[in-house]
JSON list of C-alpha atoms in Angstrom, two decimals:
[
{"chain": "A", "resi": 247, "resn": "MET", "atom": "CA", "xyz": [-176.42, 127.33, -120.26]},
{"chain": "A", "resi": 248, "resn": "ARG", "atom": "CA", "xyz": [-176.47, 127.75, -124.00]},
{"chain": "A", "resi": 249, "resn": "GLY", "atom": "CA", "xyz": [-174.19, 130.81, -123.70]},
{"chain": "A", "resi": 250, "resn": "ARG", "atom": "CA", "xyz": [-171.64, 128.76, -121.75]},
{"chain": "A", "resi": 251, "resn": "LEU", "atom": "CA", "xyz": [-171.63, 126.05, -124.41]},
{"chain": "A", "resi": 252, "resn": "PHE", "atom": "CA", "xyz": [-170.99, 128.63, -127.14]},
{"chain": "A", "resi": 253, "resn": "ALA", "atom": "CA", "xyz": [-168.21, 130.21, -125.05]},
{"chain": "A", "resi": 254, "resn": "LYS", "atom": "CA", "xyz": [-166.62, 126.78, -124.46]},
{"chain": "A", "resi": 255, "resn": "ALA", "atom": "CA", "xyz": [-166.87, 125.95, -128.17]},
{"chain": "A", "resi": 256, "resn": "GLY", "atom": "CA", "xyz": [-165.20, 129.28, -128.98]},
{"chain": "A", "resi": 257, "resn": "VAL", "atom": "CA", "xyz": [-162.30, 128.53, -126.62]},
{"chain": "A", "resi": 258, "resn": "ILE", "atom": "CA", "xyz": [-161.82, 125.09, -128.15]},
{"chain": "A", "resi": 259, "resn": "ALA", "atom": "CA", "xyz": [-161.86, 126.52, -131.68]},
{"chain": "A", "resi": 260, "resn": "ALA", "atom": "CA", "xyz": [-159.30, 129.19, -130.72]},
{"chain": "A", "resi": 261, "resn": "LEU", "atom": "CA", "xyz": [-157.08, 126.54, -129.15]},
{"chain": "A", "resi": 262, "resn": "ALA", "atom": "CA", "xyz": [-157.29, 124.37, -132.27]},
{"chain": "A", "resi": 263, "resn": "LEU", "atom": "CA", "xyz": [-156.32, 127.33, -134.48]},
{"chain": "A", "resi": 264, "resn": "SER", "atom": "CA", "xyz": [-153.44, 128.15, -132.14]},
{"chain": "A", "resi": 265, "resn": "LEU", "atom": "CA", "xyz": [-152.11, 124.58, -132.31]},
{"chain": "A", "resi": 266, "resn": "ALA", "atom": "CA", "xyz": [-152.49, 124.52, -136.09]},
{"chain": "A", "resi": 267, "resn": "ALA", "atom": "CA", "xyz": [-150.31, 127.64, -136.26]},
{"chain": "A", "resi": 268, "resn": "CYS", "atom": "CA", "xyz": [-147.64, 125.93, -134.12]},
{"chain": "A", "resi": 269, "resn": "PHE", "atom": "CA", "xyz": [-147.48, 122.62, -135.98]},
{"chain": "A", "resi": 270, "resn": "GLY", "atom": "CA", "xyz": [-148.11, 123.60, -139.59]},
{"chain": "A", "resi": 271, "resn": "GLY", "atom": "CA", "xyz": [-150.98, 125.01, -141.54]},
{"chain": "A", "resi": 272, "resn": "GLY", "atom": "CA", "xyz": [-150.93, 128.25, -143.46]},
{"chain": "A", "resi": 273, "resn": "ASN", "atom": "CA", "xyz": [-147.64, 128.97, -145.22]},
{"chain": "A", "resi": 274, "resn": "VAL", "atom": "CA", "xyz": [-145.39, 127.27, -142.66]},
{"chain": "A", "resi": 275, "resn": "PRO", "atom": "CA", "xyz": [-142.70, 125.08, -144.36]},
{"chain": "A", "resi": 276, "resn": "SER", "atom": "CA", "xyz": [-143.28, 121.35, -143.92]},
{"chain": "A", "resi": 277, "resn": "GLU", "atom": "CA", "xyz": [-139.67, 120.95, -142.75]},
{"chain": "A", "resi": 278, "resn": "LEU", "atom": "CA", "xyz": [-136.66, 123.10, -141.86]},
{"chain": "A", "resi": 279, "resn": "LEU", "atom": "CA", "xyz": [-133.02, 122.22, -142.51]},
{"chain": "A", "resi": 280, "resn": "THR", "atom": "CA", "xyz": [-129.97, 122.47, -140.25]},
{"chain": "A", "resi": 281, "resn": "LEU", "atom": "CA", "xyz": [-126.28, 121.52, -140.10]},
{"chain": "A", "resi": 282, "resn": "THR", "atom": "CA", "xyz": [-124.86, 118.76, -137.92]},
{"chain": "A", "resi": 283, "resn": "PRO", "atom": "CA", "xyz": [-121.14, 118.62, -137.03]},
{"chain": "A", "resi": 284, "resn": "ASN", "atom": "CA", "xyz": [-119.21, 115.41, -137.74]},
{"chain": "A", "resi": 285, "resn": "ASP", "atom": "CA", "xyz": [-116.75, 116.12, -134.91]},
{"chain": "A", "resi": 286, "resn": "PRO", "atom": "CA", "xyz": [-118.49, 117.92, -132.05]},
{"chain": "A", "resi": 287, "resn": "PRO", "atom": "CA", "xyz": [-116.88, 118.08, -128.59]},
{"chain": "A", "resi": 288, "resn": "ALA", "atom": "CA", "xyz": [-117.49, 114.89, -126.62]},
{"chain": "A", "resi": 289, "resn": "ALA", "atom": "CA", "xyz": [-120.26, 114.97, -124.04]},
{"chain": "A", "resi": 290, "resn": "GLY", "atom": "CA", "xyz": [-118.83, 116.05, -120.70]},
{"chain": "A", "resi": 291, "resn": "ALA", "atom": "CA", "xyz": [-115.67, 117.48, -122.27]},
{"chain": "A", "resi": 292, "resn": "THR", "atom": "CA", "xyz": [-114.34, 120.54, -120.45]},
{"chain": "A", "resi": 293, "resn": "ARG", "atom": "CA", "xyz": [-112.14, 123.34, -121.74]},
{"chain": "A", "resi": 294, "resn": "SER", "atom": "CA", "xyz": [-110.44, 125.98, -119.64]},
{"chain": "A", "resi": 295, "resn": "GLY", "atom": "CA", "xyz": [-107.89, 128.71, -120.07]},
{"chain": "A", "resi": 296, "resn": "GLY", "atom": "CA", "xyz": [-106.76, 132.11, -118.94]},
{"chain": "A", "resi": 297, "resn": "PRO", "atom": "CA", "xyz": [-107.25, 135.51, -120.57]},
{"chain": "A", "resi": 298, "resn": "GLY", "atom": "CA", "xyz": [-106.13, 135.35, -124.17]},
{"chain": "A", "resi": 299, "resn": "ASP", "atom": "CA", "xyz": [-106.32, 131.55, -124.44]},
{"chain": "A", "resi": 300, "resn": "GLY", "atom": "CA", "xyz": [-109.78, 131.24, -125.95]},
{"chain": "A", "resi": 301, "resn": "LEU", "atom": "CA", "xyz": [-110.47, 131.37, -129.67]},
{"chain": "A", "resi": 302, "resn": "ALA", "atom": "CA", "xyz": [-113.47, 133.55, -130.55]},
{"chain": "A", "resi": 303, "resn": "VAL", "atom": "CA", "xyz": [-115.40, 132.36, -133.61]},
{"chain": "A", "resi": 304, "resn": "LEU", "atom": "CA", "xyz": [-117.39, 135.23, -135.07]},
{"chain": "A", "resi": 305, "resn": "THR", "atom": "CA", "xyz": [-120.35, 135.02, -137.42]},
{"chain": "A", "resi": 306, "resn": "PRO", "atom": "CA", "xyz": [-119.04, 135.35, -141.00]},
{"chain": "A", "resi": 307, "resn": "SER", "atom": "CA", "xyz": [-120.24, 138.06, -143.33]},
{"chain": "A", "resi": 308, "resn": "VAL", "atom": "CA", "xyz": [-122.25, 136.92, -146.36]},
{"chain": "A", "resi": 309, "resn": "PRO", "atom": "CA", "xyz": [-123.32, 138.31, -149.73]},
{"chain": "A", "resi": 310, "resn": "GLN", "atom": "CA", "xyz": [-126.95, 139.34, -150.09]},
{"chain": "A", "resi": 311, "resn": "ALA", "atom": "CA", "xyz": [-127.80, 136.01, -151.77]},
{"chain": "A", "resi": 312, "resn": "LEU", "atom": "CA", "xyz": [-127.10, 134.26, -148.43]},
{"chain": "A", "resi": 313, "resn": "SER", "atom": "CA", "xyz": [-128.93, 136.77, -146.23]},
{"chain": "A", "resi": 314, "resn": "THR", "atom": "CA", "xyz": [-131.93, 134.46, -146.23]},
{"chain": "A", "resi": 315, "resn": "THR", "atom": "CA", "xyz": [-132.92, 130.99, -145.07]},
{"chain": "A", "resi": 316, "resn": "ARG", "atom": "CA", "xyz": [-133.21, 129.73, -148.65]},
{"chain": "A", "resi": 317, "resn": "ILE", "atom": "CA", "xyz": [-130.66, 127.71, -150.67]},
{"chain": "A", "resi": 318, "resn": "PRO", "atom": "CA", "xyz": [-129.20, 129.63, -153.63]},
{"chain": "A", "resi": 319, "resn": "VAL", "atom": "CA", "xyz": [-128.80, 128.02, -157.04]},
{"chain": "A", "resi": 320, "resn": "TYR", "atom": "CA", "xyz": [-125.84, 129.55, -158.89]},
{"chain": "A", "resi": 321, "resn": "VAL", "atom": "CA", "xyz": [-127.31, 129.42, -162.41]},
{"chain": "A", "resi": 322, "resn": "SER", "atom": "CA", "xyz": [-124.49, 131.53, -163.87]},
{"chain": "A", "resi": 323, "resn": "PRO", "atom": "CA", "xyz": [-121.92, 134.08, -162.64]},
{"chain": "A", "resi": 324, "resn": "THR", "atom": "CA", "xyz": [-124.63, 136.74, -162.85]},
{"chain": "A", "resi": 325, "resn": "VAL", "atom": "CA", "xyz": [-127.87, 134.84, -162.13]},
{"chain": "A", "resi": 326, "resn": "ILE", "atom": "CA", "xyz": [-129.02, 133.31, -158.84]},
{"chain": "A", "resi": 327, "resn": "GLN", "atom": "CA", "xyz": [-132.27, 131.47, -158.19]},
{"chain": "A", "resi": 328, "resn": "TYR", "atom": "CA", "xyz": [-133.43, 129.56, -155.11]},
{"chain": "A", "resi": 329, "resn": "LEU", "atom": "CA", "xyz": [-134.12, 125.88, -154.60]},
{"chain": "A", "resi": 330, "resn": "LYS", "atom": "CA", "xyz": [-137.83, 125.19, -154.34]},
{"chain": "A", "resi": 331, "resn": "ASP", "atom": "CA", "xyz": [-139.25, 124.23, -150.92]},
{"chain": "A", "resi": 332, "resn": "ALA", "atom": "CA", "xyz": [-135.85, 124.35, -149.16]},
{"chain": "A", "resi": 333, "resn": "ASN", "atom": "CA", "xyz": [-135.53, 126.46, -146.00]},
{"chain": "A", "resi": 334, "resn": "TRP", "atom": "CA", "xyz": [-132.87, 126.53, -143.28]},
{"chain": "A", "resi": 335, "resn": "VAL", "atom": "CA", "xyz": [-134.02, 126.82, -139.68]},
{"chain": "A", "resi": 336, "resn": "GLU", "atom": "CA", "xyz": [-131.88, 130.00, -139.45]},
{"chain": "A", "resi": 337, "resn": "PRO", "atom": "CA", "xyz": [-129.59, 131.90, -141.85]},
{"chain": "A", "resi": 338, "resn": "PRO", "atom": "CA", "xyz": [-126.60, 129.90, -143.14]},
{"chain": "A", "resi": 339, "resn": "LYS", "atom": "CA", "xyz": [-124.08, 132.29, -141.58]},
{"chain": "A", "resi": 340, "resn": "ASP", "atom": "CA", "xyz": [-125.36, 131.42, -138.08]},
{"chain": "A", "resi": 341, "resn": "LEU", "atom": "CA", "xyz": [-125.52, 127.68, -138.77]},
{"chain": "A", "resi": 342, "resn": "PHE", "atom": "CA", "xyz": [-122.00, 127.73, -140.24]},
{"chain": "A", "resi": 343, "resn": "ARG", "atom": "CA", "xyz": [-120.54, 129.72, -137.32]},
{"chain": "A", "resi": 344, "resn": "ARG", "atom": "CA", "xyz": [-121.87, 127.17, -134.85]},
{"chain": "A", "resi": 345, "resn": "LEU", "atom": "CA", "xyz": [-120.60, 124.27, -136.99]},
{"chain": "A", "resi": 346, "resn": "LEU", "atom": "CA", "xyz": [-117.15, 125.89, -137.20]},
{"chain": "A", "resi": 347, "resn": "ALA", "atom": "CA", "xyz": [-116.98, 126.45, -133.44]},
{"chain": "A", "resi": 348, "resn": "GLN", "atom": "CA", "xyz": [-118.00, 122.89, -132.58]},
{"chain": "A", "resi": 349, "resn": "THR", "atom": "CA", "xyz": [-115.68, 121.35, -135.18]},
{"chain": "A", "resi": 350, "resn": "ILE", "atom": "CA", "xyz": [-112.66, 123.40, -134.09]},
{"chain": "A", "resi": 351, "resn": "SER", "atom": "CA", "xyz": [-113.31, 122.57, -130.44]},
{"chain": "A", "resi": 352, "resn": "GLY", "atom": "CA", "xyz": [-113.90, 118.87, -131.17]},
{"chain": "A", "resi": 353, "resn": "ARG", "atom": "CA", "xyz": [-110.88, 118.39, -133.45]},
{"chain": "A", "resi": 354, "resn": "THR", "atom": "CA", "xyz": [-108.29, 120.59, -131.73]},
{"chain": "A", "resi": 355, "resn": "GLY", "atom": "CA", "xyz": [-109.34, 120.52, -128.08]},
{"chain": "A", "resi": 356, "resn": "ARG", "atom": "CA", "xyz": [-109.10, 124.32, -127.98]},
{"chain": "A", "resi": 357, "resn": "LEU", "atom": "CA", "xyz": [-111.21, 126.56, -125.80]},
{"chain": "A", "resi": 358, "resn": "VAL", "atom": "CA", "xyz": [-113.65, 128.08, -128.32]},
{"chain": "A", "resi": 359, "resn": "LEU", "atom": "CA", "xyz": [-115.75, 131.06, -127.26]},
{"chain": "A", "resi": 360, "resn": "ASN", "atom": "CA", "xyz": [-118.95, 132.55, -128.59]},
{"chain": "A", "resi": 361, "resn": "PRO", "atom": "CA", "xyz": [-118.44, 136.35, -128.59]},
{"chain": "A", "resi": 362, "resn": "ASP", "atom": "CA", "xyz": [-122.19, 136.81, -128.11]},
{"chain": "A", "resi": 363, "resn": "LEU", "atom": "CA", "xyz": [-121.71, 135.30, -124.65]},
{"chain": "A", "resi": 364, "resn": "TYR", "atom": "CA", "xyz": [-118.17, 136.45, -123.85]},
{"chain": "A", "resi": 365, "resn": "THR", "atom": "CA", "xyz": [-117.80, 140.10, -124.77]},
{"chain": "A", "resi": 366, "resn": "GLU", "atom": "CA", "xyz": [-114.31, 140.55, -123.26]},
{"chain": "A", "resi": 367, "resn": "VAL", "atom": "CA", "xyz": [-112.51, 138.07, -125.54]},
{"chain": "A", "resi": 368, "resn": "GLN", "atom": "CA", "xyz": [-108.77, 138.84, -125.56]},
{"chain": "A", "resi": 369, "resn": "GLY", "atom": "CA", "xyz": [-107.35, 135.93, -127.56]},
{"chain": "A", "resi": 370, "resn": "PRO", "atom": "CA", "xyz": [-107.26, 135.11, -131.27]},
{"chain": "A", "resi": 371, "resn": "THR", "atom": "CA", "xyz": [-110.36, 135.71, -133.37]},
{"chain": "A", "resi": 372, "resn": "LEU", "atom": "CA", "xyz": [-111.64, 133.77, -136.37]},
{"chain": "A", "resi": 373, "resn": "THR", "atom": "CA", "xyz": [-113.95, 135.54, -138.77]},
{"chain": "A", "resi": 374, "resn": "GLY", "atom": "CA", "xyz": [-114.34, 135.65, -142.53]},
{"chain": "A", "resi": 375, "resn": "GLN", "atom": "CA", "xyz": [-116.76, 135.61, -145.43]},
{"chain": "A", "resi": 376, "resn": "LEU", "atom": "CA", "xyz": [-119.09, 132.77, -146.34]},
{"chain": "A", "resi": 377, "resn": "LEU", "atom": "CA", "xyz": [-119.01, 133.42, -150.08]},
{"chain": "A", "resi": 378, "resn": "GLN", "atom": "CA", "xyz": [-120.96, 130.44, -151.46]},
{"chain": "A", "resi": 379, "resn": "PHE", "atom": "CA", "xyz": [-123.34, 128.03, -149.78]},
{"chain": "A", "resi": 380, "resn": "GLY", "atom": "CA", "xyz": [-125.62, 126.47, -152.37]},
{"chain": "A", "resi": 381, "resn": "TYR", "atom": "CA", "xyz": [-126.10, 124.43, -155.51]},
{"chain": "A", "resi": 382, "resn": "ASP", "atom": "CA", "xyz": [-124.09, 124.82, -158.74]},
{"chain": "A", "resi": 383, "resn": "PRO", "atom": "CA", "xyz": [-126.08, 123.30, -161.64]},
{"chain": "A", "resi": 384, "resn": "THR", "atom": "CA", "xyz": [-123.20, 123.77, -164.08]},
{"chain": "A", "resi": 385, "resn": "GLN", "atom": "CA", "xyz": [-121.22, 121.15, -162.14]},
{"chain": "A", "resi": 386, "resn": "ALA", "atom": "CA", "xyz": [-124.17, 119.24, -160.62]},
{"chain": "A", "resi": 387, "resn": "ALA", "atom": "CA", "xyz": [-122.65, 119.80, -157.18]},
{"chain": "A", "resi": 388, "resn": "VAL", "atom": "CA", "xyz": [-123.15, 121.80, -154.02]},
{"chain": "A", "resi": 389, "resn": "VAL", "atom": "CA", "xyz": [-120.44, 124.30, -153.15]},
{"chain": "A", "resi": 390, "resn": "VAL", "atom": "CA", "xyz": [-119.33, 125.87, -149.86]},
{"chain": "A", "resi": 391, "resn": "THR", "atom": "CA", "xyz": [-116.65, 128.59, -150.06]},
{"chain": "A", "resi": 392, "resn": "PHE", "atom": "CA", "xyz": [-115.31, 130.29, -146.94]},
{"chain": "A", "resi": 393, "resn": "GLU", "atom": "CA", "xyz": [-112.65, 133.02, -146.87]},
{"chain": "A", "resi": 394, "resn": "ALA", "atom": "CA", "xyz": [-111.25, 132.71, -143.35]},
{"chain": "A", "resi": 395, "resn": "SER", "atom": "CA", "xyz": [-109.44, 135.45, -141.45]},
{"chain": "A", "resi": 396, "resn": "LEU", "atom": "CA", "xyz": [-107.54, 134.61, -138.26]},
{"chain": "A", "resi": 397, "resn": "ALA", "atom": "CA", "xyz": [-106.33, 137.52, -136.13]},
{"chain": "A", "resi": 398, "resn": "ARG", "atom": "CA", "xyz": [-103.71, 136.80, -133.49]},
{"chain": "A", "resi": 399, "resn": "GLY", "atom": "CA", "xyz": [-103.38, 140.16, -131.78]},
{"chain": "A", "resi": 400, "resn": "ALA", "atom": "CA", "xyz": [-103.28, 143.57, -133.42]},
{"chain": "A", "resi": 401, "resn": "ARG", "atom": "CA", "xyz": [-100.34, 142.89, -135.75]},
{"chain": "A", "resi": 402, "resn": "SER", "atom": "CA", "xyz": [-100.86, 139.36, -137.04]},
{"chain": "A", "resi": 403, "resn": "VAL", "atom": "CA", "xyz": [-103.64, 138.40, -139.44]},
{"chain": "A", "resi": 404, "resn": "GLN", "atom": "CA", "xyz": [-103.76, 135.34, -141.70]},
{"chain": "A", "resi": 405, "resn": "THR", "atom": "CA", "xyz": [-106.30, 134.67, -144.42]},
{"chain": "A", "resi": 406, "resn": "GLN", "atom": "CA", "xyz": [-107.02, 131.56, -146.43]},
{"chain": "A", "resi": 407, "resn": "ARG", "atom": "CA", "xyz": [-109.81, 130.42, -148.73]},
{"chain": "A", "resi": 408, "resn": "PHE", "atom": "CA", "xyz": [-111.41, 127.03, -148.18]},
{"chain": "A", "resi": 409, "resn": "GLU", "atom": "CA", "xyz": [-113.82, 125.29, -150.53]},
{"chain": "A", "resi": 410, "resn": "SER", "atom": "CA", "xyz": [-115.62, 121.99, -150.83]},
{"chain": "A", "resi": 411, "resn": "ARG", "atom": "CA", "xyz": [-117.79, 120.61, -153.63]},
{"chain": "A", "resi": 412, "resn": "VAL", "atom": "CA", "xyz": [-119.97, 117.53, -153.30]},
{"chain": "A", "resi": 413, "resn": "PRO", "atom": "CA", "xyz": [-121.65, 116.02, -156.39]},
{"chain": "A", "resi": 414, "resn": "VAL", "atom": "CA", "xyz": [-125.43, 115.58, -156.24]},
{"chain": "A", "resi": 415, "resn": "ALA", "atom": "CA", "xyz": [-127.61, 113.36, -158.41]},
{"chain": "A", "resi": 416, "resn": "GLN", "atom": "CA", "xyz": [-130.54, 115.77, -158.67]},
{"chain": "A", "resi": 417, "resn": "PRO", "atom": "CA", "xyz": [-131.37, 119.30, -157.47]},
{"chain": "A", "resi": 418, "resn": "VAL", "atom": "CA", "xyz": [-133.98, 118.46, -154.85]},
{"chain": "A", "resi": 419, "resn": "THR", "atom": "CA", "xyz": [-133.95, 119.28, -151.14]},
{"chain": "A", "resi": 420, "resn": "ALA", "atom": "CA", "xyz": [-133.63, 115.65, -150.00]},
{"chain": "A", "resi": 421, "resn": "VAL", "atom": "CA", "xyz": [-130.34, 115.38, -151.93]},
{"chain": "A", "resi": 422, "resn": "VAL", "atom": "CA", "xyz": [-128.94, 118.91, -151.77]},
{"chain": "A", "resi": 423, "resn": "ALA", "atom": "CA", "xyz": [-129.35, 119.45, -148.00]},
{"chain": "A", "resi": 424, "resn": "PRO", "atom": "CA", "xyz": [-127.26, 116.41, -146.89]},
{"chain": "A", "resi": 425, "resn": "ALA", "atom": "CA", "xyz": [-124.64, 117.28, -149.52]},
{"chain": "A", "resi": 426, "resn": "LEU", "atom": "CA", "xyz": [-124.40, 120.84, -148.16]},
{"chain": "A", "resi": 427, "resn": "ASN", "atom": "CA", "xyz": [-124.03, 119.44, -144.65]},
{"chain": "A", "resi": 428, "resn": "GLN", "atom": "CA", "xyz": [-121.17, 117.24, -145.91]},
{"chain": "A", "resi": 429, "resn": "ALA", "atom": "CA", "xyz": [-119.47, 120.12, -147.74]},
{"chain": "A", "resi": 430, "resn": "ALA", "atom": "CA", "xyz": [-119.85, 122.47, -144.75]},
{"chain": "A", "resi": 431, "resn": "ASN", "atom": "CA", "xyz": [-118.28, 119.86, -142.46]},
{"chain": "A", "resi": 432, "resn": "ASP", "atom": "CA", "xyz": [-115.43, 119.38, -144.93]},
{"chain": "A", "resi": 433, "resn": "VAL", "atom": "CA", "xyz": [-114.71, 123.13, -144.93]},
{"chain": "A", "resi": 434, "resn": "ALA", "atom": "CA", "xyz": [-114.99, 123.33, -141.12]},
{"chain": "A", "resi": 435, "resn": "GLU", "atom": "CA", "xyz": [-112.51, 120.45, -140.78]},
{"chain": "A", "resi": 436, "resn": "GLN", "atom": "CA", "xyz": [-110.09, 122.17, -143.18]},
{"chain": "A", "resi": 437, "resn": "VAL", "atom": "CA", "xyz": [-110.31, 125.34, -141.09]},
{"chain": "A", "resi": 438, "resn": "ALA", "atom": "CA", "xyz": [-109.78, 123.38, -137.84]},
{"chain": "A", "resi": 439, "resn": "ASN", "atom": "CA", "xyz": [-106.67, 121.73, -139.30]},
{"chain": "A", "resi": 440, "resn": "TRP", "atom": "CA", "xyz": [-105.37, 125.13, -140.46]},
{"chain": "A", "resi": 441, "resn": "ILE", "atom": "CA", "xyz": [-105.87, 126.67, -137.00]},
{"chain": "A", "resi": 442, "resn": "GLY", "atom": "CA", "xyz": [-104.37, 123.64, -135.28]},
{"chain": "A", "resi": 443, "resn": "ARG", "atom": "CA", "xyz": [-101.06, 123.95, -137.14]}
]
């Protein structure tokens, strides 16, 4: 009887530790940040098209400073630090690709494809470099810079740089994260307008 009680207590303790690992405890961040599109496709909206009609939005390349889930602080042209206690739920390049795709679809009505799901994409392709996605203390503002590249077939490629800066009152996560969301949406809307022309 006593052995069963100890076994049951051990199971309960293991379950409690398992739940603690899921919902916090240890070195798990207290919160994770994400991006939310201002102009997503409407619920129930459908898009259709034939071969070559869909726009593929690829994940942008990033410098090493953005190959992380942390928010860079551009201290100077040669020095980068990271904002304390600020972590994205996934790398910025993935969040920004999804934001771009949803914004382009929502604003232009185009059929936008994820090349991870549709490997035989034949239409135009949007890719580029997410060059900056962080806080600039020299201007007390967040900055998002995206060098877009739009390929329409093998012989036509257009590039354009888009940037947005949003002033912030203080360099803390509660202020910087919403400002980055605003700046990212601004850049995504600029790209959607450029593609829609």
